[in-house]
Coordinates of C-alpha atoms in Angstrom, one line a residue:
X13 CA -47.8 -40.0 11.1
X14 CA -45.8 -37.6 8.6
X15 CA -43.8 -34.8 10.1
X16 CA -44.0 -31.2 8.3
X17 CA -40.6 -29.3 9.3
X18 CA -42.2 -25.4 9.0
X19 CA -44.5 -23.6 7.6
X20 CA -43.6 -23.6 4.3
X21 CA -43.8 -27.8 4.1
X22 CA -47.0 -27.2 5.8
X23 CA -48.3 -25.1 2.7
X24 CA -46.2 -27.4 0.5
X25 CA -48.7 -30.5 1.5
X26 CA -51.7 -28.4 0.8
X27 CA -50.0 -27.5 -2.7
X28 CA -49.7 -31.3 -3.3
X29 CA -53.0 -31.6 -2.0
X30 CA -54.7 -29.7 -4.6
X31 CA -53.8 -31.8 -7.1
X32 CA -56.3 -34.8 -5.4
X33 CA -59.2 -32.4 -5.0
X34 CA -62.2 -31.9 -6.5
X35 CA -65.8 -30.3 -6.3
X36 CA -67.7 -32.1 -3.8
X37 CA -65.1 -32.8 -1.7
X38 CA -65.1 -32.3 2.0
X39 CA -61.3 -32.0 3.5
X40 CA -61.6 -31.7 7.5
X41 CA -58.4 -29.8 9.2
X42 CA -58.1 -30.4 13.1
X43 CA -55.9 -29.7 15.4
X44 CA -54.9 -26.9 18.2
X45 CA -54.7 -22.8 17.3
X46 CA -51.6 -22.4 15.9
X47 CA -50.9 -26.0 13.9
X48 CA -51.1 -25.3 10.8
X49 CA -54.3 -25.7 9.6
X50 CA -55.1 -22.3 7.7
X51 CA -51.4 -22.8 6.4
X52 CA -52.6 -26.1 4.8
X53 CA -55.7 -24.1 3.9
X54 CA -53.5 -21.4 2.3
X55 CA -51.4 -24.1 0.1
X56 CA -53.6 -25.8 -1.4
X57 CA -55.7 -22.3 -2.5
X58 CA -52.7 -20.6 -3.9
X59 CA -52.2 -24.2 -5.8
X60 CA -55.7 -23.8 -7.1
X61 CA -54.7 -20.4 -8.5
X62 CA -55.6 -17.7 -5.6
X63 CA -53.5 -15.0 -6.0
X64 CA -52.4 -13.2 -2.5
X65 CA -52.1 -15.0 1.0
X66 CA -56.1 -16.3 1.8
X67 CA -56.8 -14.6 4.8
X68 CA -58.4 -17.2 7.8
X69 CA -61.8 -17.1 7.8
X70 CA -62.2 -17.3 12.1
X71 CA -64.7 -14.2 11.8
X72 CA -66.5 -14.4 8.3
X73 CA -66.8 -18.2 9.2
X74 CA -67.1 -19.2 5.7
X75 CA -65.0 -17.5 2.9
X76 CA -65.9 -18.4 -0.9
X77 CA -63.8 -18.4 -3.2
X78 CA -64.9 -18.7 -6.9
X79 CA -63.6 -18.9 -10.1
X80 CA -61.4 -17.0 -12.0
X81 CA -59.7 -16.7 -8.9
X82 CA -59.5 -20.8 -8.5
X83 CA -59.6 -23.1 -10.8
X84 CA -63.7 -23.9 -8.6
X85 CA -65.5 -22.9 -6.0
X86 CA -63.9 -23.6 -2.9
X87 CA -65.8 -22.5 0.6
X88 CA -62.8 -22.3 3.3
X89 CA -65.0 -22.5 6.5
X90 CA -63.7 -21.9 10.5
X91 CA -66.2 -23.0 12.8
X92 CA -64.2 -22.4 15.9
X93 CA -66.6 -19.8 17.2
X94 CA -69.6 -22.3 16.2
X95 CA -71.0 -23.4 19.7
X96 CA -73.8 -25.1 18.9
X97 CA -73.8 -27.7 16.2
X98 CA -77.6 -26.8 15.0
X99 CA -76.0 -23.3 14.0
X100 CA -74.0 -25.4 11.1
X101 CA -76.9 -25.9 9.3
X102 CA -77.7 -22.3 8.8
X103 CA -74.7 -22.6 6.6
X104 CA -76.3 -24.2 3.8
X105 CA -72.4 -26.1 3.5
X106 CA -74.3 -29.1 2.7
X107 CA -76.4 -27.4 -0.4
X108 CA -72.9 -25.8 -1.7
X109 CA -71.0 -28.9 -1.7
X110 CA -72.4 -30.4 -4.8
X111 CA -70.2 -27.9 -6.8
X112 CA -68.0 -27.0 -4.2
X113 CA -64.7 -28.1 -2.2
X114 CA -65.1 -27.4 1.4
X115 CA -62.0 -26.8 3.6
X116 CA -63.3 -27.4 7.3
X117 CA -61.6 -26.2 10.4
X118 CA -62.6 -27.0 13.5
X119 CA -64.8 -30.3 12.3
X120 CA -65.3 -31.6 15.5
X121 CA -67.7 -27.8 16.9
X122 CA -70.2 -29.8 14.1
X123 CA -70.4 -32.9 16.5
X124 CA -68.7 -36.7 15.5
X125 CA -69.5 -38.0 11.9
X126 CA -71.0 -34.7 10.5
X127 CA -68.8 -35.2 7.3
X128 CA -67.9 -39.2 7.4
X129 CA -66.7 -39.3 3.6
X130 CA -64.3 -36.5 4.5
X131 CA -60.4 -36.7 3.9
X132 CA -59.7 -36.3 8.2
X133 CA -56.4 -34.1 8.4
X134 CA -55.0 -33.6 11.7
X135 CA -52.8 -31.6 12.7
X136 CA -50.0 -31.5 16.1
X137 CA -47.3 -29.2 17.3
X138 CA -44.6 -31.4 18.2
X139 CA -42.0 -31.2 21.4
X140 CA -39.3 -30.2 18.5
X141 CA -41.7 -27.3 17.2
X142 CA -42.7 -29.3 13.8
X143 CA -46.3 -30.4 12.6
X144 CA -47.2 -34.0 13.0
X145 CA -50.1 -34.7 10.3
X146 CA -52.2 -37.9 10.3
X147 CA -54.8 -38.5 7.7
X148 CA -58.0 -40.5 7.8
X149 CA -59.3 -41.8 4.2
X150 CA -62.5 -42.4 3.4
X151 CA -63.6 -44.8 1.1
X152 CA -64.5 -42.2 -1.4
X153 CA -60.9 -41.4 -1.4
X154 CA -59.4 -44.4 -1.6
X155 CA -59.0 -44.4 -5.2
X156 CA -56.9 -41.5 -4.9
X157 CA -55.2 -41.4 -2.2
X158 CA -51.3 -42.6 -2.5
X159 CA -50.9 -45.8 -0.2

C-alpha cells in the first residue's frame, strides 16, 4: 500500500498517472465518498491539459472530455447512482473506449469483472486522516507499470 499525505499528493499521483495513460485504457477508482477518487480524477485531467478544476461527474454520470481541451478523449464516469448493472450498458462506455480513456468511479455498481484489464485503484481514509492507495495491474499494464 502507498500512503498519499493530502489532497494535493492525491492529485500529484493522478498527474504522474497521466503520463502511463492512453486511449483505450480503462482506470477503475474505488473507494468510500470522500477518498480521493475525483481528486485522482482531477490530477491526472489537468495533467492531460484541462484547464479549470473538472467538476465530479455524480449527476451527469459520464463527463467527456475531448480534445483541445486534453491531449484525447477521456470519459470521467460516476456510477454511484447506477443501481442496476444492466443500466451500464445504456452507456455505450464499451463502444467509446476504442478511442477513449475511461476514468471509472464506483466500478464495483457494474458488478465483479466488468472491466478485468483495468488498472484497479483503490482508495482508503486512514485513522491518521491520509489516503491509503493499492493498485491492481493487469496484464495489459504490466509493461508499464513501474515494479
Amino acid at each position: 500500500m502507498r500512503t498519499l499525505a493530502d489532497a494535493q499528493a492525491t492529485e500529484a499521483f493522478g498527474a504522474w498517472l497521466a503520463t502511463l495513460v492512453r486511449p483505450g485504457d480503462v482506470v477503475t477508482l474505488e473507494g468510500t465518498l470522500g477518498a480521493g477518487k475525483t481528486s485522482i480524477a482531477r490530477g491526472l485531467l489537468a495533467a492531460l491539459g484541462l484547464p479549470g478544476e473538472a467538476p465530479s461527474p455524480s449527476f451527469a454520470i459520464v463527463q467527456p472530455y475531448e480534445p483541445p481541451e486534453v491531449r484525447f478523449p477521456v470519459l470521467h464516469v460516476d456510477l454511484y447512482r447506477i443501481d442496476d448493472p444492466a443500466e451500464i450498458d445504456e452507456l455505450a462506455l464499451d463502444d467509446s473506449r476504442y478511442d477513449s480513456l475511461l476514468l471509472v468511479e464506483w466500478p464495483e455498481r457494474a458488478g465483479p469483472g466488468y472491466w478485468p484489464d483495468a488498472l484497479r485503484l483503490g482508495l482508503t481514509i486512514e485513522p491518521d486522516g491520509t489516503r491509503g492507495l493499492t493498485v491492481g495491474v493487469p496484464e495489459a499494464w504490466e509493461t508499464r507499470w513501474p515494479t
